[in-house]
Short mmCIF file of C-alpha atoms and ligand atoms in Angstrom, two decimals:
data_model
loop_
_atom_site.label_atom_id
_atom_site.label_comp_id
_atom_site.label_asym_id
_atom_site.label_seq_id
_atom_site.Cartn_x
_atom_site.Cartn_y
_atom_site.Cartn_z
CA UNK A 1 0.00 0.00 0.00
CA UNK A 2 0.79 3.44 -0.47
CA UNK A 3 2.83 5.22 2.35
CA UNK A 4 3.49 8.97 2.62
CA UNK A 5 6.84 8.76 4.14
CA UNK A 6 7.29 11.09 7.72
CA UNK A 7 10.65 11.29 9.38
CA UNK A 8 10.43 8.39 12.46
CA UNK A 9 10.11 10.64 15.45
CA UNK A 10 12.28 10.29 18.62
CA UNK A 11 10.57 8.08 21.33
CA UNK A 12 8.99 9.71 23.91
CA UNK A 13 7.64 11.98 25.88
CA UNK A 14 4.87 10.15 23.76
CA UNK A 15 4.56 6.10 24.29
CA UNK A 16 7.31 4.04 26.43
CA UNK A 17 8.25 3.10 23.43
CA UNK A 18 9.14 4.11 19.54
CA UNK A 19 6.06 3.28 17.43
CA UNK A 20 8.22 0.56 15.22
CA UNK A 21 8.54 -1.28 18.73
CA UNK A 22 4.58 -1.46 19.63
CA UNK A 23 3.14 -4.62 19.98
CA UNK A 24 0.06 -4.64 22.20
CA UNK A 25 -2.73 -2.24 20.62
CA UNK A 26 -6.20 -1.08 22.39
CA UNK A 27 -9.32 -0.85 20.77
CA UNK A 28 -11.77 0.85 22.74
CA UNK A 29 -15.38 1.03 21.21
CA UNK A 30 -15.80 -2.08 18.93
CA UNK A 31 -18.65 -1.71 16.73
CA UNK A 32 -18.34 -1.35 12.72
CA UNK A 33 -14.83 1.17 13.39
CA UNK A 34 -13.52 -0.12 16.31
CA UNK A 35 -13.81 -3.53 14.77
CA UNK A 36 -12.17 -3.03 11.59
CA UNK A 37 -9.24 -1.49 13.36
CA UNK A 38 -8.85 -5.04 15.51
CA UNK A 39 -8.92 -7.15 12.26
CA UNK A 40 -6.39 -4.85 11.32
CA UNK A 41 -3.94 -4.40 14.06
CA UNK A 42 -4.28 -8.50 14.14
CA UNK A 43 -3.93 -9.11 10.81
CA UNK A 44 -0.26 -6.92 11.04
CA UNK A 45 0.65 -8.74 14.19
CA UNK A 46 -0.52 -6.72 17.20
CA UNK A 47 -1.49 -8.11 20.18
CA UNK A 48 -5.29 -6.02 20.17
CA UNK A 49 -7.09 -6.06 23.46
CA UNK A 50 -10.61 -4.35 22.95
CA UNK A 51 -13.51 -3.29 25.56
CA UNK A 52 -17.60 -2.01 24.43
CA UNK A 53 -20.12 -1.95 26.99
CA UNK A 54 -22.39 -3.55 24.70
CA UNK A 55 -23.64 -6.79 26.03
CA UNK A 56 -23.12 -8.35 22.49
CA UNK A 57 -20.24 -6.73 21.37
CA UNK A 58 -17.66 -9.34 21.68
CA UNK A 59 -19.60 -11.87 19.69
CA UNK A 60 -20.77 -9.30 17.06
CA UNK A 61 -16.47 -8.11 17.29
CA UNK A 62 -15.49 -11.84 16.64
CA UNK A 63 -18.06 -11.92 13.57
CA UNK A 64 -16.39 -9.02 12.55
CA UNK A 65 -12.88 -10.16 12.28
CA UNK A 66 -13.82 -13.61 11.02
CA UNK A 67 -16.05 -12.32 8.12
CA UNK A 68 -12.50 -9.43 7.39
CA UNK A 69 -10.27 -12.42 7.60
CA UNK A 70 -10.33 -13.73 4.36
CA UNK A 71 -9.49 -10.56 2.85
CA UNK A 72 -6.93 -9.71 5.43
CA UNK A 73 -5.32 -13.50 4.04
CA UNK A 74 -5.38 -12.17 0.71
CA UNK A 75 -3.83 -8.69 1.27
CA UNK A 76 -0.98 -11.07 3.22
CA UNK A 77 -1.11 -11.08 6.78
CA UNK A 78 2.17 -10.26 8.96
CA UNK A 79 4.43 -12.80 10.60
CA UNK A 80 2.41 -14.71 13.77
CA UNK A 81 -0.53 -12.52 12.98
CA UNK A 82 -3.67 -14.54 14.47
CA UNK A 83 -7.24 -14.16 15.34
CA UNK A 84 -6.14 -15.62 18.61
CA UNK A 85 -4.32 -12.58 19.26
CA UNK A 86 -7.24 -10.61 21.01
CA UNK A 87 -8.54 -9.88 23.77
CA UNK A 88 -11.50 -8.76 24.78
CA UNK A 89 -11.75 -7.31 28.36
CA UNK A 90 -14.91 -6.64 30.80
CA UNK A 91 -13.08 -3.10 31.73
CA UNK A 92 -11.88 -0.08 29.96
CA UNK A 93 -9.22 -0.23 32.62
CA UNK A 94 -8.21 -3.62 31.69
CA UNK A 95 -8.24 -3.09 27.95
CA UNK A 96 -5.54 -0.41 28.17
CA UNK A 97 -3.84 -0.77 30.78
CA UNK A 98 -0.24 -2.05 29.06
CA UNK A 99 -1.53 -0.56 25.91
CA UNK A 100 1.00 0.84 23.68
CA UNK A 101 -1.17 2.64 21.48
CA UNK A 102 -5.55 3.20 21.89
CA UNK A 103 -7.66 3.87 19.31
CA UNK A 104 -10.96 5.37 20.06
CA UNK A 105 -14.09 4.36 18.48
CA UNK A 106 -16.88 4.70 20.40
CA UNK A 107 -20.24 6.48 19.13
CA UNK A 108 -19.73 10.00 17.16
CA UNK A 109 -21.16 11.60 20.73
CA UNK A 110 -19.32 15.45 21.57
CA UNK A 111 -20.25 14.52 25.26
CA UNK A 112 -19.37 10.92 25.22
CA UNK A 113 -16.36 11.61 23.20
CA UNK A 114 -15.14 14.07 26.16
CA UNK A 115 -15.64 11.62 29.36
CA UNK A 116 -13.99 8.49 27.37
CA UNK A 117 -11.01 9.98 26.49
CA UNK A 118 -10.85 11.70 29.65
CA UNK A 119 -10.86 7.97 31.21
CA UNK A 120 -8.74 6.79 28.81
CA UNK A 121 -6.31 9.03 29.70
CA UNK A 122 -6.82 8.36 33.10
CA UNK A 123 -6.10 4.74 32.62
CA UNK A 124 -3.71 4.24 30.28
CA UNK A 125 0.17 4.18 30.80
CA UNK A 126 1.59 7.68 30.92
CA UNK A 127 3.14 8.77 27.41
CA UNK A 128 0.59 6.24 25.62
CA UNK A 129 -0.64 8.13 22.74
CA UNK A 130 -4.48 8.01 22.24
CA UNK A 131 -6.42 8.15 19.12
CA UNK A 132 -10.07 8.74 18.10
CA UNK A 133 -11.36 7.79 15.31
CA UNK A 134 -14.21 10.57 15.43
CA UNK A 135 -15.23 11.08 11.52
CA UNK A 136 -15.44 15.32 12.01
CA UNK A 137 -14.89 16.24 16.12
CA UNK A 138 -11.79 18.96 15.77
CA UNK A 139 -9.34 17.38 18.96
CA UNK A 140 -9.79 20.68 20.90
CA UNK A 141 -13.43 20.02 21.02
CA UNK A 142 -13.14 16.54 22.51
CA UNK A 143 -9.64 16.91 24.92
CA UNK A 144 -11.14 19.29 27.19
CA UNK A 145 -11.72 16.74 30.17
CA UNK A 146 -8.54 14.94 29.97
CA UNK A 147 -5.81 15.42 32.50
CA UNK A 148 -3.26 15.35 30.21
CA UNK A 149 -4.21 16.74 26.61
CA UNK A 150 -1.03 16.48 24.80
CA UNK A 151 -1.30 13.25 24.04
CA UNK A 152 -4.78 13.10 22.45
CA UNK A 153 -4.73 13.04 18.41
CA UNK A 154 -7.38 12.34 15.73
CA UNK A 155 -6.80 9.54 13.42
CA UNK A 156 -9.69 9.43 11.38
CA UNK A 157 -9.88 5.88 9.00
CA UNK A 158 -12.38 5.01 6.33
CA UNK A 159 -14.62 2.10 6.62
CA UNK A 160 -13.32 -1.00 6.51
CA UNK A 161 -10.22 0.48 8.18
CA UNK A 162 -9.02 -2.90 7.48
CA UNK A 163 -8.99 -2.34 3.85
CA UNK A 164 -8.77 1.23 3.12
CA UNK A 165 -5.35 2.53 3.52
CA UNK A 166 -5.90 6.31 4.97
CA UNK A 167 -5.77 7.92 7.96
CA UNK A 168 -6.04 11.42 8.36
CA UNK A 169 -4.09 12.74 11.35
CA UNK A 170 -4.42 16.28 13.46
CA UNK A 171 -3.86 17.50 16.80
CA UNK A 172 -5.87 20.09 18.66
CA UNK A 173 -5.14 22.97 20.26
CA UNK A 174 -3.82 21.34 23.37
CA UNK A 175 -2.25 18.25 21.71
CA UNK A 176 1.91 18.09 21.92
CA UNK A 177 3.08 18.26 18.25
CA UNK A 178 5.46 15.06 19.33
CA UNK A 179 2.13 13.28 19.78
CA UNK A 180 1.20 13.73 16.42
CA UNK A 181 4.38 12.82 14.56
CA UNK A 182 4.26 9.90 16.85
CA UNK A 183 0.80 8.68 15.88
CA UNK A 184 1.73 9.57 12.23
CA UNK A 185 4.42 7.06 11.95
CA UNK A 186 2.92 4.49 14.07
CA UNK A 187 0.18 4.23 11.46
CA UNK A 188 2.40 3.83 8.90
CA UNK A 189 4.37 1.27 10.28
CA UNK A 190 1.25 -0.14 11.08
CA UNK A 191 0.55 -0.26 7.14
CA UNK A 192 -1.59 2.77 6.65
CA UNK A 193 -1.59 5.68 4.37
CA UNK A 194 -1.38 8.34 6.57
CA UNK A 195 -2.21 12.35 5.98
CA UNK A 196 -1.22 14.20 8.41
CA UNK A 197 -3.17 17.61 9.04
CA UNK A 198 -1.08 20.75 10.26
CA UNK A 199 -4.28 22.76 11.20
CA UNK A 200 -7.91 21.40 12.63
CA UNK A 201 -10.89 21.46 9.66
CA UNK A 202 -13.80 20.29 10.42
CA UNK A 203 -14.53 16.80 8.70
CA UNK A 204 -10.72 16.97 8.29
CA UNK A 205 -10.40 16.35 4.02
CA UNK A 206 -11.82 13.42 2.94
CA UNK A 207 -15.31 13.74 5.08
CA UNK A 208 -15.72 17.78 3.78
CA UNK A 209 -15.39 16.01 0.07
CA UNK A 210 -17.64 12.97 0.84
CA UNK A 211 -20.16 14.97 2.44
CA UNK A 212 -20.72 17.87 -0.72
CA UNK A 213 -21.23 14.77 -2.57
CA UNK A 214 -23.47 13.14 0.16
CA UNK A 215 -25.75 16.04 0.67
CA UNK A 216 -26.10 16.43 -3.49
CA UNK A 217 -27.56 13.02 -3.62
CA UNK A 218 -30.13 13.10 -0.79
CA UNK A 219 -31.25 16.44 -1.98
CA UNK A 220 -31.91 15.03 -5.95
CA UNK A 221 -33.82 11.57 -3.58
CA UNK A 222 -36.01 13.83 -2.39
CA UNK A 223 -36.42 16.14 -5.28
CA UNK A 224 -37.14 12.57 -7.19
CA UNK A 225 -34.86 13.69 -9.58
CA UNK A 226 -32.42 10.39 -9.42
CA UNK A 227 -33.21 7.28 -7.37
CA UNK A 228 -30.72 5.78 -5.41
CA UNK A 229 -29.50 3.30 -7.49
CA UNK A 230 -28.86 5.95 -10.38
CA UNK A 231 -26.99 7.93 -8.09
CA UNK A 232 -24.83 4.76 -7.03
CA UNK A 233 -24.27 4.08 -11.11
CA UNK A 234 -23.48 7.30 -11.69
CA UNK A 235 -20.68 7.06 -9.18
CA UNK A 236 -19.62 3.14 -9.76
CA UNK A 237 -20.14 3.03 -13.56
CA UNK A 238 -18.37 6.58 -13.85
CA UNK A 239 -16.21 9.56 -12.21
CA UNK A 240 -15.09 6.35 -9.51
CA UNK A 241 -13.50 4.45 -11.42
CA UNK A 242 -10.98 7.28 -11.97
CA UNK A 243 -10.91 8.37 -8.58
CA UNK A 244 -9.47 5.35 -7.54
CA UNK A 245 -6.45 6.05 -10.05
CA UNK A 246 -6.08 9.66 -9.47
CA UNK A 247 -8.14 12.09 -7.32
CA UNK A 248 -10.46 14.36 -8.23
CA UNK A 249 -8.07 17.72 -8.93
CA UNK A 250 -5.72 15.48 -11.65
CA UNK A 251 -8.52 13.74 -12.97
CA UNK A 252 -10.06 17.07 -13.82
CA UNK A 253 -6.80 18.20 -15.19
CA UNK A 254 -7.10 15.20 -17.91
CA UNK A 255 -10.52 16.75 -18.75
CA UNK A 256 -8.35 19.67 -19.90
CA UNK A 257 -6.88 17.92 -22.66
CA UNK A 258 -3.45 18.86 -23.55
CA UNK A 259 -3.79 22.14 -22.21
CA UNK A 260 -4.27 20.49 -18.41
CA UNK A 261 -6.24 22.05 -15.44
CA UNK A 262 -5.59 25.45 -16.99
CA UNK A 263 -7.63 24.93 -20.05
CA UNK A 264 -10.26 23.29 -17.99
CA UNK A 265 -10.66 25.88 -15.52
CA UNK A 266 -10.48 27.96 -18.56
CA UNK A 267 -13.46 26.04 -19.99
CA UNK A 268 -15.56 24.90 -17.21
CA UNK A 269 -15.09 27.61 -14.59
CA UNK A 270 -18.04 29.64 -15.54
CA UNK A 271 -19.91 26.67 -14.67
CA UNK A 272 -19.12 27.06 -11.17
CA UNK A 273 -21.56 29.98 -11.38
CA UNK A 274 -24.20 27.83 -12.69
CA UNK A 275 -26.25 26.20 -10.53
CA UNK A 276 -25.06 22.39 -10.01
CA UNK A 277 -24.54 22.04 -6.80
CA UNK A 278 -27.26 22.99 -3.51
CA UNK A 279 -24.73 22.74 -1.00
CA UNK A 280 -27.28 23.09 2.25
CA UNK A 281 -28.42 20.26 3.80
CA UNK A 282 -31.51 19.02 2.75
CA UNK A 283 -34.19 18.50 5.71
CA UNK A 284 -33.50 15.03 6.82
CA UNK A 285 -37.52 14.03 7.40
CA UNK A 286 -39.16 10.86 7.10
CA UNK A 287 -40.14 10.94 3.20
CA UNK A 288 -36.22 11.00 2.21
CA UNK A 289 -35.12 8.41 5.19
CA UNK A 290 -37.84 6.24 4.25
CA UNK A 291 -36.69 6.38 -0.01
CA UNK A 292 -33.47 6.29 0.89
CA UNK A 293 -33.37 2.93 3.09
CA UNK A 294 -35.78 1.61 0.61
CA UNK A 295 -33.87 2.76 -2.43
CA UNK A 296 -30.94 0.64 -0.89
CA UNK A 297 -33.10 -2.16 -0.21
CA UNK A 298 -34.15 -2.47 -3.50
CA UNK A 299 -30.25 -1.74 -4.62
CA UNK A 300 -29.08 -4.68 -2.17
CA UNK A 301 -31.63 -6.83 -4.61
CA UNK A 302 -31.80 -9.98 -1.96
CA UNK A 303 -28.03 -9.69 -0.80
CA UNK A 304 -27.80 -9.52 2.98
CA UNK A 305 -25.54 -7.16 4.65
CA UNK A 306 -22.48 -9.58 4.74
CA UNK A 307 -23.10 -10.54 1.14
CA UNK A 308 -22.03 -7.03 0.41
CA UNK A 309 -18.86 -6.63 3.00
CA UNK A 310 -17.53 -9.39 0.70
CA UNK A 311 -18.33 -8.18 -2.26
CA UNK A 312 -17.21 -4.62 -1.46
CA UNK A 313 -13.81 -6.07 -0.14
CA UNK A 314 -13.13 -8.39 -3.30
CA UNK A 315 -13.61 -5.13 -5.23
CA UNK A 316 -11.34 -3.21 -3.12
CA UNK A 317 -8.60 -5.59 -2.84
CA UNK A 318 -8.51 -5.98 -6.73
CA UNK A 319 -8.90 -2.47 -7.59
CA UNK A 320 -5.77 -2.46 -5.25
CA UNK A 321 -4.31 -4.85 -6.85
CA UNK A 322 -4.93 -3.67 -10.66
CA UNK A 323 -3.43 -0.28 -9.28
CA UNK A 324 -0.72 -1.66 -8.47
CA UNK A 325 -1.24 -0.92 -4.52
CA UNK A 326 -1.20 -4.67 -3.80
CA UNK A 327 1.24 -7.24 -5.72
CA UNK A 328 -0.63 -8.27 -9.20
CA UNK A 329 1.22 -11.76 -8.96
CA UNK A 330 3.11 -14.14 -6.69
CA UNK A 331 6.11 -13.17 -8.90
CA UNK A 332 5.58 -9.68 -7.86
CA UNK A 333 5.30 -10.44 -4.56
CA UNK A 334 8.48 -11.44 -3.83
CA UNK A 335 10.49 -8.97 -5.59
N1 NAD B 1 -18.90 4.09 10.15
C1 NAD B 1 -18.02 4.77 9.44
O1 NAD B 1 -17.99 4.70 8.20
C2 NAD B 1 -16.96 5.61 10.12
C3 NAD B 1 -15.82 5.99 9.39
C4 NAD B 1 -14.80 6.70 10.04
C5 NAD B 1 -14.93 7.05 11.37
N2 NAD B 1 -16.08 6.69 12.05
C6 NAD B 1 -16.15 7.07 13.48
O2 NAD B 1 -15.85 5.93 14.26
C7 NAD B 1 -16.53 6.01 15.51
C8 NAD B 1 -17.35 4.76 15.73
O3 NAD B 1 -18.32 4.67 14.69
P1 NAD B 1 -18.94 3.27 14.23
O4 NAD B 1 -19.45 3.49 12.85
O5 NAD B 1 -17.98 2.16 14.49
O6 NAD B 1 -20.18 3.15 15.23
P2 NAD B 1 -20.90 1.81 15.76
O7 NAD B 1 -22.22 2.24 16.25
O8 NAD B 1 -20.80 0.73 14.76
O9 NAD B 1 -19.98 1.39 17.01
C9 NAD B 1 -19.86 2.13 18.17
C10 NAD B 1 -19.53 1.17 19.30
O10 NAD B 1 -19.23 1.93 20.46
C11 NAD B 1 -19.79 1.25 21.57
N3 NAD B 1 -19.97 2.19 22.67
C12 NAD B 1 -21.10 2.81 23.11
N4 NAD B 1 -20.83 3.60 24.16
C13 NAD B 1 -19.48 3.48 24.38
C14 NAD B 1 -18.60 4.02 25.33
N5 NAD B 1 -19.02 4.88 26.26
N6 NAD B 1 -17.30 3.67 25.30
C15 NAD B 1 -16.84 2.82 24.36
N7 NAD B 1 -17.64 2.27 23.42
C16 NAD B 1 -18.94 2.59 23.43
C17 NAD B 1 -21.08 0.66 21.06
O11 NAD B 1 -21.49 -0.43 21.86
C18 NAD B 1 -20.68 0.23 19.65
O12 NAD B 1 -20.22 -1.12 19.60
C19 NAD B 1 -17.36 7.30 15.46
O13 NAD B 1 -16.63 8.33 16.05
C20 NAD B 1 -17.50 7.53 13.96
O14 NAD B 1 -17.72 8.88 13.65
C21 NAD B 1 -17.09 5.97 11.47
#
């Protein structure tokens, strides 16, 4: 996978230890984030301990990994990496308490967000650097209970987390710089692609580009002007199959011809007058919920939930693959 090199940081103040030597990882909040980040971390080699306070959560956690697993074979897993490798505990406490690195993902709650870390930080070995995974929360807005700040950082992954190789990465106000560079190349040793943010933005980059897009298709559901499975083709059968090459600023620069992004802005930028895009959120009430969740009912046609985690990560792990992220042989494997 694609890593954006970052100078390895000195260890500490942040973590006992430097992030190429971390071997026990806690996940704390286990649900559809959290859990993805487990099958990760195993699947690299991590000892993961994990704690939710939902009754269910390790059996629904366990599902989880086993259902990632196959694809987690097939991307290659590390040396000793095993299913066996986790832990789930019946305390916070106990889940991080030799923790070398946390990674928050518990429900996208401001208030809830505040009082876990808080505890976290409260619990886990001094220096240990602690992540949340909050999709949009700027780190000063969720580190002002903690005891000791500096070491709280965002790293916001994309779901599966197992799969998709970014992380963005920020501090907030109160966060120690160190902290950040720390968490920055622990992720990439860990096998991510990490971004890391110099300055807080709301929805941090991906999220502010996902959501303009987002907020355009709900508003043409409930105009009726595209159902959801138009919007999906217009997506899958079009502009994202070269997003996955190149992003959407050189893609658009190929729409310039030979004279690049300058003819197209040239061209197209008196479009941006025109009016394409709404931009405010439509009003989220019950008409649009309801076509939306039956739109994608009607989209799943008869596939269950899990039908479509597999068929989503086949799809992902060869467009890897025929992108040459991921090896496109054995023989290219073992160059
Ligand atoms: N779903 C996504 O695509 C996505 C992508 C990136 C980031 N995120 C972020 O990841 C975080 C988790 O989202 P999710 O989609 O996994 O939600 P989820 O509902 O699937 O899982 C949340 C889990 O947190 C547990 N929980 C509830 N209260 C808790 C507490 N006090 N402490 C610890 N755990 C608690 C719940 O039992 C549940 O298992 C959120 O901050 C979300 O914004 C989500």
């Amino acid at each position: 996978m694609t890593v954006i090199p970052s100078p390895a940081p000195p260890p500490g103040p942040f973590s006992s230890c430097a992030p190429e030597d971390v071997r026990r990882v806690a996940c704390v909040g286990a649900g559809v984030i959290g859990g993805g980040w487990a099958a990760h971390f195993l699947a690299r080699g991590y000892d993961v301990t994990a704690w939710d306070p939902s009754p269910d959560a390790a059996v629904r956690l366990h599902r989880l990994i086993a259902a990632a697993w196959p694809a987690l074979e097939q991307l290659g897993l590390a040396d000793g990496a095993s299913q066996d490798r986790l832990t789930v505990t019946a305390t916070l406490e106990e889940a991080v308490a030799e923790a070398q690195f946390v990674q928050e993902s518990a429900p996208e709650k401001l208030g809830l967000k505040r009082d876990l870390l808080a505890r976290l930080d409260a619990a886990a070995p001094a220096g240990t650097v602690i992540a949340s995974s909050t999709s949009g929360y700027p780190m000063t807005d969720m580190q002002t209970q903690a005891a000791d700040p500096g070491r709280l950082v965002v790293g916001h992954p994309f779901n599966p987390p197992y799969l998709i190789p970014l992380v963005e990465v920020v501090g907030g106000e109160r966060t120690d710089p160190a902290a950040v560079e720390w968490a920055s190349r622990f992720y990439e040793v860990a096998g991510k692609s990490v971004i890391t943010m110099d300055r807080e933005v709301p929805g941090f980059i991906a999220n502010r580009l996902q959501e303009a897009l987002w907020r355009e298709a709900l508003h043409m559901v409930a105009n009726g002007e595209a159902t959801v499975a138009e919007i999906d083709a217009s997506i899958t059968e079009g502009p994202g199959l070269r997003w996955a090459v190149m992003g959407p600023m050189l893609t658009f620069a190929l729409a310039g011809g030979e004279g690049g992004m300058a003819h197209m802005l040239d061209h197209f930028g008196p479009s941006l007058k025109s009016p394409w895009t709404r931009l405010e959120a439509p009003e989220l009430d019950r008409a649009l919920y309801e076509a939306v969740v039956a739109g994608c009912d009607e989209a799943a046609n008869g596939r269950s939930i899990a039908d479509l985690v597999a068929e989503r990560d086949r799809g992902v792990i060869d467009i890897l693959r025929a992108t040459g992220r991921l090896p496109r042989t054995a023989e290219e494997a073992t160059r």
